Tab-separated table of C-alpha atoms and ligand atoms in Angstrom:
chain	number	residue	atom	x	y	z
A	1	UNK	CA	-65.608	118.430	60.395
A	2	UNK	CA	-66.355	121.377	58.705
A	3	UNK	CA	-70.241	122.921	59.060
A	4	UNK	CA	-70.669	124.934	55.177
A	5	UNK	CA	-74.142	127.017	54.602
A	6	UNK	CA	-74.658	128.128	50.772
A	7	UNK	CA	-77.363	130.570	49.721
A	8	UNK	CA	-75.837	132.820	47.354
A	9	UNK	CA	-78.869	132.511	45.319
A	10	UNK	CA	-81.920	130.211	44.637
A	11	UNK	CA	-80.366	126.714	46.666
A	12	UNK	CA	-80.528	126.468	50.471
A	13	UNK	CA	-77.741	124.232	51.065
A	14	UNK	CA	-75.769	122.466	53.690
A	15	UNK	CA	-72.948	119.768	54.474
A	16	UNK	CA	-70.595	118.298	56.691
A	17	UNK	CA	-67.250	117.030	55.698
A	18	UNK	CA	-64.124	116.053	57.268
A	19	UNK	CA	-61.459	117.766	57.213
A	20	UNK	CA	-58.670	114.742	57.479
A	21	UNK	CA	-60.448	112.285	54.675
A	22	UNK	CA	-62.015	115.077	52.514
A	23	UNK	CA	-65.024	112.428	52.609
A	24	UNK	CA	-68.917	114.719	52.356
A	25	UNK	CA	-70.833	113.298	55.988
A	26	UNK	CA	-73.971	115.087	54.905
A	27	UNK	CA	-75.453	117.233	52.003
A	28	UNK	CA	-78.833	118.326	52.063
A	29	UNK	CA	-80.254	120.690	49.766
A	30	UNK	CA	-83.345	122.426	48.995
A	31	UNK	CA	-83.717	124.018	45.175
A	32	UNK	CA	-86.172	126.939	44.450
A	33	UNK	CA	-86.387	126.252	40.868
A	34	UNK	CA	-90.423	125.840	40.946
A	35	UNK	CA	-91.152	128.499	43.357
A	36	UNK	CA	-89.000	131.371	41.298
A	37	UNK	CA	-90.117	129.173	37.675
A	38	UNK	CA	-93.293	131.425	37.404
A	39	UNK	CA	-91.076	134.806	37.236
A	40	UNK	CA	-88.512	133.659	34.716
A	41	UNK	CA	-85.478	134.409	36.838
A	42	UNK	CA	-84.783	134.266	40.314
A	43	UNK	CA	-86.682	137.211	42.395
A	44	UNK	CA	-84.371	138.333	45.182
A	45	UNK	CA	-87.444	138.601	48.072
A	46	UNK	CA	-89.112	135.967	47.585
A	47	UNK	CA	-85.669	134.198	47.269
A	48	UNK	CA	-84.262	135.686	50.313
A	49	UNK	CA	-87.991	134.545	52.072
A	50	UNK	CA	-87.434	130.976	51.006
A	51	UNK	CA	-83.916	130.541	51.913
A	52	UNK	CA	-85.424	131.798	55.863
A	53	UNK	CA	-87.749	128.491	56.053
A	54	UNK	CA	-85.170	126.303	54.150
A	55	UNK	CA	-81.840	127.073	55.681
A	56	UNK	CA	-83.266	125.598	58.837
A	57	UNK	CA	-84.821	122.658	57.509
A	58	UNK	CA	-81.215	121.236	55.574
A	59	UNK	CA	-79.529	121.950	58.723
A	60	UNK	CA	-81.625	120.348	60.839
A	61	UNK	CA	-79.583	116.610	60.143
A	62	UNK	CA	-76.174	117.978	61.401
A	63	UNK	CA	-77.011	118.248	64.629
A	64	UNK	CA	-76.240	114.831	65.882
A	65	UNK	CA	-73.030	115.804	64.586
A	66	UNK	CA	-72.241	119.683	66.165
A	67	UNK	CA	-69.713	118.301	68.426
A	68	UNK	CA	-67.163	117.098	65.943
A	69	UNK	CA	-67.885	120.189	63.974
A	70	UNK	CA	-64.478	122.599	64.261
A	71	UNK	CA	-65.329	125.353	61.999
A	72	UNK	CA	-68.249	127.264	60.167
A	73	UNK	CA	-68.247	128.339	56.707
A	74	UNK	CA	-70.641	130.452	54.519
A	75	UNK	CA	-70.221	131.672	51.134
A	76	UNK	CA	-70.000	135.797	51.820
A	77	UNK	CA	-69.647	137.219	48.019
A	78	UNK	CA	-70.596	137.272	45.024
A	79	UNK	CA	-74.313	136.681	44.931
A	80	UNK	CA	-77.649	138.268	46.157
A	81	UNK	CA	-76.975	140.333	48.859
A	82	UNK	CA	-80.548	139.842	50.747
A	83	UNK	CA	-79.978	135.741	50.431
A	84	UNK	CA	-75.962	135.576	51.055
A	85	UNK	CA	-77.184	137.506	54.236
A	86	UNK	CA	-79.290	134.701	55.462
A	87	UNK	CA	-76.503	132.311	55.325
A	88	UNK	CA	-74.223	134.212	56.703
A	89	UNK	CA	-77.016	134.984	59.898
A	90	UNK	CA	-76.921	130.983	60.368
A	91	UNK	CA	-73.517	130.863	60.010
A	92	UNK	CA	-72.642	133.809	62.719
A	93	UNK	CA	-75.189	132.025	64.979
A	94	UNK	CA	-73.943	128.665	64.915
A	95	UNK	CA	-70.544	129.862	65.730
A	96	UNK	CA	-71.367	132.335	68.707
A	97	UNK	CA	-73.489	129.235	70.097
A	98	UNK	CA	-71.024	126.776	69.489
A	99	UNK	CA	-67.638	128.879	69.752
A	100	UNK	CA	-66.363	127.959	66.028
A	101	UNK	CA	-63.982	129.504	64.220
A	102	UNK	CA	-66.218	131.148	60.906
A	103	UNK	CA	-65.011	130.662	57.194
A	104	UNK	CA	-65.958	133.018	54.263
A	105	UNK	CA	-65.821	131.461	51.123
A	106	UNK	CA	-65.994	133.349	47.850
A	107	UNK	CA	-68.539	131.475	45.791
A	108	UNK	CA	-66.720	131.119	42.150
A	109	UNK	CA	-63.278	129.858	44.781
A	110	UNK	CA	-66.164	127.477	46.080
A	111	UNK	CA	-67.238	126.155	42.389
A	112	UNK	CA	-62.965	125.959	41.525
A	113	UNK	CA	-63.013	123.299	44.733
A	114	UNK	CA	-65.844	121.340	43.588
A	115	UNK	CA	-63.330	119.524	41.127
A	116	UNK	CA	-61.859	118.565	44.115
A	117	UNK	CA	-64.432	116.847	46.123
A	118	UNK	CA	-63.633	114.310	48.430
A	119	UNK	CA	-59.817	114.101	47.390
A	120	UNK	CA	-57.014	116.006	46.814
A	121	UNK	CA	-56.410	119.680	45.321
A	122	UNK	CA	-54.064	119.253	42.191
A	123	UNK	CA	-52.711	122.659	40.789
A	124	UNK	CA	-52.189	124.652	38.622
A	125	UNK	CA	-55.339	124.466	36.397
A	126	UNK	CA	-56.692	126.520	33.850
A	127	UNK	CA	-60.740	126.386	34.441
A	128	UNK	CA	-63.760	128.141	32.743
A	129	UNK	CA	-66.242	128.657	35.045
A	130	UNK	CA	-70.102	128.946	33.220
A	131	UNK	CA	-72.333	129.684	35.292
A	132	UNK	CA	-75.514	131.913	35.900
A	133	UNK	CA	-73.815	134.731	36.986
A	134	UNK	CA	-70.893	134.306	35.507
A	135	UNK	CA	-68.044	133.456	32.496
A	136	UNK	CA	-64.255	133.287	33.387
A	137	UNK	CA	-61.369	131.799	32.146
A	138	UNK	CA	-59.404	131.556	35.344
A	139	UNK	CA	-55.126	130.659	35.975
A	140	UNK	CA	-55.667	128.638	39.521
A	141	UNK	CA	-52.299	128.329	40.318
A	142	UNK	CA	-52.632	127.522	44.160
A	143	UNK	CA	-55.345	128.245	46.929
A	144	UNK	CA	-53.758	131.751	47.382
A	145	UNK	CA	-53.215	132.582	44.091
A	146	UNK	CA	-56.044	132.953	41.065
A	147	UNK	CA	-55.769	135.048	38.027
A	148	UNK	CA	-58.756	135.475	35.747
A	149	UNK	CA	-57.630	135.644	32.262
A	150	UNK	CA	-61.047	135.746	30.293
A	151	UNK	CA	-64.430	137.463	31.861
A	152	UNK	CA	-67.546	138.045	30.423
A	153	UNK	CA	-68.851	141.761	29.359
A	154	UNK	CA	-72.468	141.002	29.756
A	155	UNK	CA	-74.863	137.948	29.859
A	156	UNK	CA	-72.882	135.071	30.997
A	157	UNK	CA	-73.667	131.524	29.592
A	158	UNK	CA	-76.386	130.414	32.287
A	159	UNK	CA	-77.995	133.725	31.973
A	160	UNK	CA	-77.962	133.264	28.264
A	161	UNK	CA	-79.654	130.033	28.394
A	162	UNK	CA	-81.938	131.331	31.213
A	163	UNK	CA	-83.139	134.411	28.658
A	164	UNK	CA	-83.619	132.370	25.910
A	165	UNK	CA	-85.831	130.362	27.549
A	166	UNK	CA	-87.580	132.956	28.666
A	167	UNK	CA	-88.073	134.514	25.222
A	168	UNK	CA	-88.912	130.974	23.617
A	169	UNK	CA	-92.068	130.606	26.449
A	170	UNK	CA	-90.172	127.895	28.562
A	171	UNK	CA	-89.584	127.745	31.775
A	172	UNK	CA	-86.405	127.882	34.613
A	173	UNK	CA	-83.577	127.357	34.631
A	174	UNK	CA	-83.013	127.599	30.643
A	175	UNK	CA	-79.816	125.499	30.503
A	176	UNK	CA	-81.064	121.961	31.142
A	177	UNK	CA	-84.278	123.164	29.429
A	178	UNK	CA	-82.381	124.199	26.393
A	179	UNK	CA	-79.664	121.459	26.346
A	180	UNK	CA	-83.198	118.627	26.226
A	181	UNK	CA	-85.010	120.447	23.590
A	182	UNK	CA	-81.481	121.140	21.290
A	183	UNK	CA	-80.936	116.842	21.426
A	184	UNK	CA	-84.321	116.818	18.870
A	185	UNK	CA	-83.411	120.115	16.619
A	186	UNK	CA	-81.266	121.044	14.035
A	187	UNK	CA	-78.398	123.161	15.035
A	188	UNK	CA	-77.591	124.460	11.373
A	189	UNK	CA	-81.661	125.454	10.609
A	190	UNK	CA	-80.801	128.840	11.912
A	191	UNK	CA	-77.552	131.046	10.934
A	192	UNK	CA	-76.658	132.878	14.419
A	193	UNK	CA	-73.942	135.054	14.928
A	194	UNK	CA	-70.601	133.718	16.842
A	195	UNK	CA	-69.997	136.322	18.841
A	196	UNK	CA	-66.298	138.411	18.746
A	197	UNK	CA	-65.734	136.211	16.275
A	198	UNK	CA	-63.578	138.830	14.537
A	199	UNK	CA	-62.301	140.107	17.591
A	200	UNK	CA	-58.747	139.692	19.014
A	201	UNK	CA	-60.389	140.701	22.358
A	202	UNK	CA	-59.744	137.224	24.746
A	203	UNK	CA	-63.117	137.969	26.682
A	204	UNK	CA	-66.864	136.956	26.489
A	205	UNK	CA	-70.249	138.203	25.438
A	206	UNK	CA	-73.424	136.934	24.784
A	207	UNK	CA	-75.948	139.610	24.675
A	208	UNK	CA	-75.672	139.794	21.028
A	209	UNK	CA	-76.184	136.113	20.277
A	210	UNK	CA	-79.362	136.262	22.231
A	211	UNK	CA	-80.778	139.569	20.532
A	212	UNK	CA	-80.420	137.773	18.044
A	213	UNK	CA	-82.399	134.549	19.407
A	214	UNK	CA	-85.087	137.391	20.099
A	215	UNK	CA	-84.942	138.418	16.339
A	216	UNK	CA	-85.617	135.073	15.136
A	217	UNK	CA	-88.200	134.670	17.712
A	218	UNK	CA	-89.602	137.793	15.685
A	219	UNK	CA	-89.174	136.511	12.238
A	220	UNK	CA	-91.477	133.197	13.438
A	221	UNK	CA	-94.155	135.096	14.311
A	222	UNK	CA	-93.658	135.729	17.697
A	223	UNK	CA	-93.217	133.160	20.565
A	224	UNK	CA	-96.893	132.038	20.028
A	225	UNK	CA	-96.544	131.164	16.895
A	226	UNK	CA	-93.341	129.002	17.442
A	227	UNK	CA	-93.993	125.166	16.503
A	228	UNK	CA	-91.769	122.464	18.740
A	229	UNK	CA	-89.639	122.140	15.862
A	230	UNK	CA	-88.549	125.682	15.835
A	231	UNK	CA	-88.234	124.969	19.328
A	232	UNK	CA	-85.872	122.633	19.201
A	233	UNK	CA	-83.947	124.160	15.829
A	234	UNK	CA	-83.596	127.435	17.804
A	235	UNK	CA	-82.486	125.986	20.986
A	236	UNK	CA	-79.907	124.129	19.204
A	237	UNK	CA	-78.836	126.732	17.024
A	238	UNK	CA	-78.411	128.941	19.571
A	239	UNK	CA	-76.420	126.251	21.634
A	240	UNK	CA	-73.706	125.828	18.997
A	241	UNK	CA	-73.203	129.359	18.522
A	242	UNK	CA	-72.200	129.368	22.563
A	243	UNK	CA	-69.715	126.726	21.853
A	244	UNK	CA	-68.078	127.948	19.338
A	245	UNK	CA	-67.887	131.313	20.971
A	246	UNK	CA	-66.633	129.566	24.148
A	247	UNK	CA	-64.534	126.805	22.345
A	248	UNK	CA	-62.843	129.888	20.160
A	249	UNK	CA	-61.897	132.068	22.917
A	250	UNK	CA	-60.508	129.217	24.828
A	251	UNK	CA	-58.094	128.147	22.098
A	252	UNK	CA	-56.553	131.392	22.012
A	253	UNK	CA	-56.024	130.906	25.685
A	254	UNK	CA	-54.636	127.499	25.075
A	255	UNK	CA	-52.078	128.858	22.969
A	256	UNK	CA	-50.615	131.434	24.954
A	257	UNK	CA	-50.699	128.809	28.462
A	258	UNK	CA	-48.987	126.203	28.840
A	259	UNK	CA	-50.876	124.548	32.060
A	260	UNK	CA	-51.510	120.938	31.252
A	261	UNK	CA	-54.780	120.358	32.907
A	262	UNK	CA	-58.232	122.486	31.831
A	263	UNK	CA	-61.067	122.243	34.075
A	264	UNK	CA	-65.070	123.321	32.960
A	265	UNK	CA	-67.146	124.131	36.432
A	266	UNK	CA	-70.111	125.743	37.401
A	267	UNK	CA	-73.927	125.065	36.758
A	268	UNK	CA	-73.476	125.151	33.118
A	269	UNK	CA	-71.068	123.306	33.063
A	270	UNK	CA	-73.339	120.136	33.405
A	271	UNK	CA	-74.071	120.947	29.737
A	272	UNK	CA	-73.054	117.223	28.022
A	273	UNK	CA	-73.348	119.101	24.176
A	274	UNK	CA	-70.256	121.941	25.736
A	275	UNK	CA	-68.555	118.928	27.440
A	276	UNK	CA	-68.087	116.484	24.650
A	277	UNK	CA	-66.557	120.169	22.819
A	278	UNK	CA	-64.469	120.797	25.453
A	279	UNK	CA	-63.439	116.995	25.811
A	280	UNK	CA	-62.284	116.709	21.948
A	281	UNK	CA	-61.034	120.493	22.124
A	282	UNK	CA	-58.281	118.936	24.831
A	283	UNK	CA	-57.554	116.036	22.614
A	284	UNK	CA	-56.356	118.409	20.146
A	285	UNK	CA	-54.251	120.445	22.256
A	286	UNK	CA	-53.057	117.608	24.473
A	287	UNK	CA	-54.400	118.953	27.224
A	288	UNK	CA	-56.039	116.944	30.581
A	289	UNK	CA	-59.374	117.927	30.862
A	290	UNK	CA	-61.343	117.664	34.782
A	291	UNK	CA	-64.908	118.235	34.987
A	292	UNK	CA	-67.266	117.731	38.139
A	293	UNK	CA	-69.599	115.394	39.212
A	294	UNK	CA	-73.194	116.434	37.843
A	295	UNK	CA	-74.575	117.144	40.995
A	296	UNK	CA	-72.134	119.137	42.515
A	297	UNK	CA	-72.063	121.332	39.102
A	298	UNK	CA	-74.961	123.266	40.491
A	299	UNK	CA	-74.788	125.598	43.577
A	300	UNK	CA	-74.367	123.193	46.463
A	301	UNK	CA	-72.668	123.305	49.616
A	302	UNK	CA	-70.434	120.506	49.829
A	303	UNK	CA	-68.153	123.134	47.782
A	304	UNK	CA	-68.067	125.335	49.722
A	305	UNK	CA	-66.982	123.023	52.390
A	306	UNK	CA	-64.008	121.597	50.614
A	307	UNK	CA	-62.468	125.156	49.880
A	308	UNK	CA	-62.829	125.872	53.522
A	309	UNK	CA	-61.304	122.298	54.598
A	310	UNK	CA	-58.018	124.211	52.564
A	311	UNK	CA	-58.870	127.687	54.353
A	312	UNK	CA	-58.834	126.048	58.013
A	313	UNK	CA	-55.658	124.353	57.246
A	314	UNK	CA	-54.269	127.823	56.345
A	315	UNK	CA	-56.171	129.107	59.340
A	316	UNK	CA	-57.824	131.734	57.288
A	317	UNK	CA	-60.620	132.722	59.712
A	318	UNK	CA	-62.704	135.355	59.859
A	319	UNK	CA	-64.389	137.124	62.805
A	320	UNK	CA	-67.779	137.783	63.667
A	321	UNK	CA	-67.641	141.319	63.498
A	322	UNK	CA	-65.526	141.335	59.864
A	323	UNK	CA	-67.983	138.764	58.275
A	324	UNK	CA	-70.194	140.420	56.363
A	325	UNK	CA	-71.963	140.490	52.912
A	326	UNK	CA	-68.976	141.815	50.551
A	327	UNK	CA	-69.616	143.478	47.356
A	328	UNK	CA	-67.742	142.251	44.462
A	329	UNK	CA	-65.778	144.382	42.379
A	330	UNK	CA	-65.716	144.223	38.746
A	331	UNK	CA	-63.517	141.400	37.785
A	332	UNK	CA	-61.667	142.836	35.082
A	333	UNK	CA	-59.288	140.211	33.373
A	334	UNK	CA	-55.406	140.386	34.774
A	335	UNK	CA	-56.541	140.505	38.320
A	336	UNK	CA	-56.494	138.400	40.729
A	337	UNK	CA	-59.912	136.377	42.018
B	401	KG4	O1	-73.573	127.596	39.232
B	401	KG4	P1	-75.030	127.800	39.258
B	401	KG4	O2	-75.877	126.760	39.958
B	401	KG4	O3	-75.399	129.154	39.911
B	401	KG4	C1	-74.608	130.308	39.820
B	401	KG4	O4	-73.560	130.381	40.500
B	401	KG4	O5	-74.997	131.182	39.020
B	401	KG4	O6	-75.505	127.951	37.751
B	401	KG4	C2	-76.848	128.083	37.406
B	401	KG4	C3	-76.942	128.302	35.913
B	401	KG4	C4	-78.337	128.617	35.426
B	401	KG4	O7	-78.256	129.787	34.627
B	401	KG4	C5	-78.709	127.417	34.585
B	401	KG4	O8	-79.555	127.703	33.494
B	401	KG4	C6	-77.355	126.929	34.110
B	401	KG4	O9	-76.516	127.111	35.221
B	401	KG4	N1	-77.390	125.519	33.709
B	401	KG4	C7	-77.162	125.100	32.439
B	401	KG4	C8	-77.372	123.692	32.436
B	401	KG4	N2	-77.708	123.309	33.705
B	401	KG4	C9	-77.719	124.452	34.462
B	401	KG4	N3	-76.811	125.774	31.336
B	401	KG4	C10	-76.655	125.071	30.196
B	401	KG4	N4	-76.859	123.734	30.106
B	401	KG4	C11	-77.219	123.013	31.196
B	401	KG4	N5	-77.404	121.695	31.102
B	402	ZN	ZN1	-72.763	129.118	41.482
């Protein structure tokens, strides 16, 4: 089996899975939604402070199972530094203790592998990964080989969601905040601006759209004066200008690729309004669309253990003294993940 430890931001997570059947032994766990919920947005301390009392407690049910375990894996990068480091502490530990081989996983590889949970990796994709930190449009060709085609140049779409919540007086995480009040509202009440619509440029942006949100927030009277309805008819509003930024950009990729099978992933990704898009999007361009089980759209690490099942077959280890907290570099598009 393989032992995998997330914590690249606010979820303390851990699993077990085996490496011959693919099949998830154990997932635990433990979301900090409420405690960061006050703040608006994840705080990296008090984050980093949780993760310290968590880690422990979601790892606590593997140990009946150490013996079969054959390798350790830990996400390592992108994410908040002070919090990947806690993982990675557990992880180092485990495997000095233990004598394991470690794994570093690179968290957006991670959310790639959570299409294929519990069976087999089929490649090439294309896949958009939304999530808080981040929007790509990435070539997956095989486990060694990942071009990003599309990246974002400022908010990404969680983030977006997560700030317009903020702005409207809700609470955290926007998205499935967002997503619940858009159901009851009118998406055409308010006239938002697609953003690069007139732009050739195959990349993303969002900060516009949600100065915008912020405008109209103004206009009502300030977030105090904001009925329900207005609520809603923002939330929605501002949801269909995301998918029709998202839905436009991808149809130019569409054009230019011809890889059969599109993929969404990543927290936002659990969006059922951008799915159903996405779903009839395919349709039109005869294209196979994969998306991932609900709860493993989030951060979890059950993902994290299926890339690595693929790393130890490659026997892609790391060492204790190499495995560290790596900075990302800017992922401009044309290179490789
Ligand atoms: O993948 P994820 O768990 O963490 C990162 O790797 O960043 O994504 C979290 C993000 C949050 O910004 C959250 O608001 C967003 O995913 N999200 C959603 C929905 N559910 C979660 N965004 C839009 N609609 C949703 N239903
Ligand atoms: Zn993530």
């Amino acid at each position: 089996m393989i032992l995998s430890i997330e914590s690249s931001c606010d979820d303390s997570s851990v699993s077990l899975t085996e490496i011959a059947t693919k099949r998830v032994v154990y997932h635990k766990k433990i979301s900090q939604e409420t405690e960061h919920s006050v703040y608006g947005g994840v705080v990296p301390e008090l984050a980093s402070r949780l993760h310290a009392v968590d880690l422990p407690r979601v790892l606590e049910g593997t140990l009946k199972y150490i013996d079969r375990v054959k390798a350790v894996a830990v996400t390592n990068q992108p994410g908040l530094s002070v919090t990947l480091n806690e993982g990675l502490m557990m992880a180092k530990t485990i495997a000095t203790m233990q004598s394991l081989p470690l794994i570093a996983v690179h968290h957006l590889k991670g959310h790639i592998y959570s299409l294929f949970i519990e069976k087999e990796a089929t490649l090439p994709m294309l896949v958009l990964l939304i999530s808080g930190g981040h929007t790509q449009v990435i070539k997956v060709e095989s486990f060694e080989r990942m071009e990003i085609l599309a990246t974002s140049m400022d908010d990404s779409v969680g983030e977006s969601f997560d700030k317009c919540a903020k702005m409207m007086g809700l609470g955290y995480p926007g998205g499935p905040i967002i997503e619940e009040l858009a159901r009851e509202g009118d998406e055409d009440r308010f006239e938002l601006p697609i953003p690069l619509r007139n732009s050739p440029l195959i990349a993303f942006s969002l900060s516009g759209l949600k100065n915008a949100v912020r405008l109209k927030i103004v206009s009502l009277g300030g977030v105090e004066e904001m009925t329900h309805r207005d609520r809603c008819d923002l939330s929605a509003s501002f949801q269909k200008a995301v998918k029709l930024h998202l839905l436009q950009k991808s149809k130019k990729i569409f054009t230019k690729e011809s890889i059969k099978d599109f993929a969404i992933v990543g927290g936002a990704s659990a969006n059922i309004y951008l799915r159903e898009a996405f779903e009839q999007l395919c349709k039109e361009f005869d294209k196979q669309i994969h998306t991932v089980e609900l709860k493993y759209c989030s951060d979890n690490a059950v993902m994290i253990g299926r890339y690595a099942i693929d790393a130890y077959e490659r026997e892609s280890f790391t060492s204790i003294e190499e495995l560290s907290v790596t900075r990302s570099r800017k992922q401009e598009s044309g290179t490789l993940l």
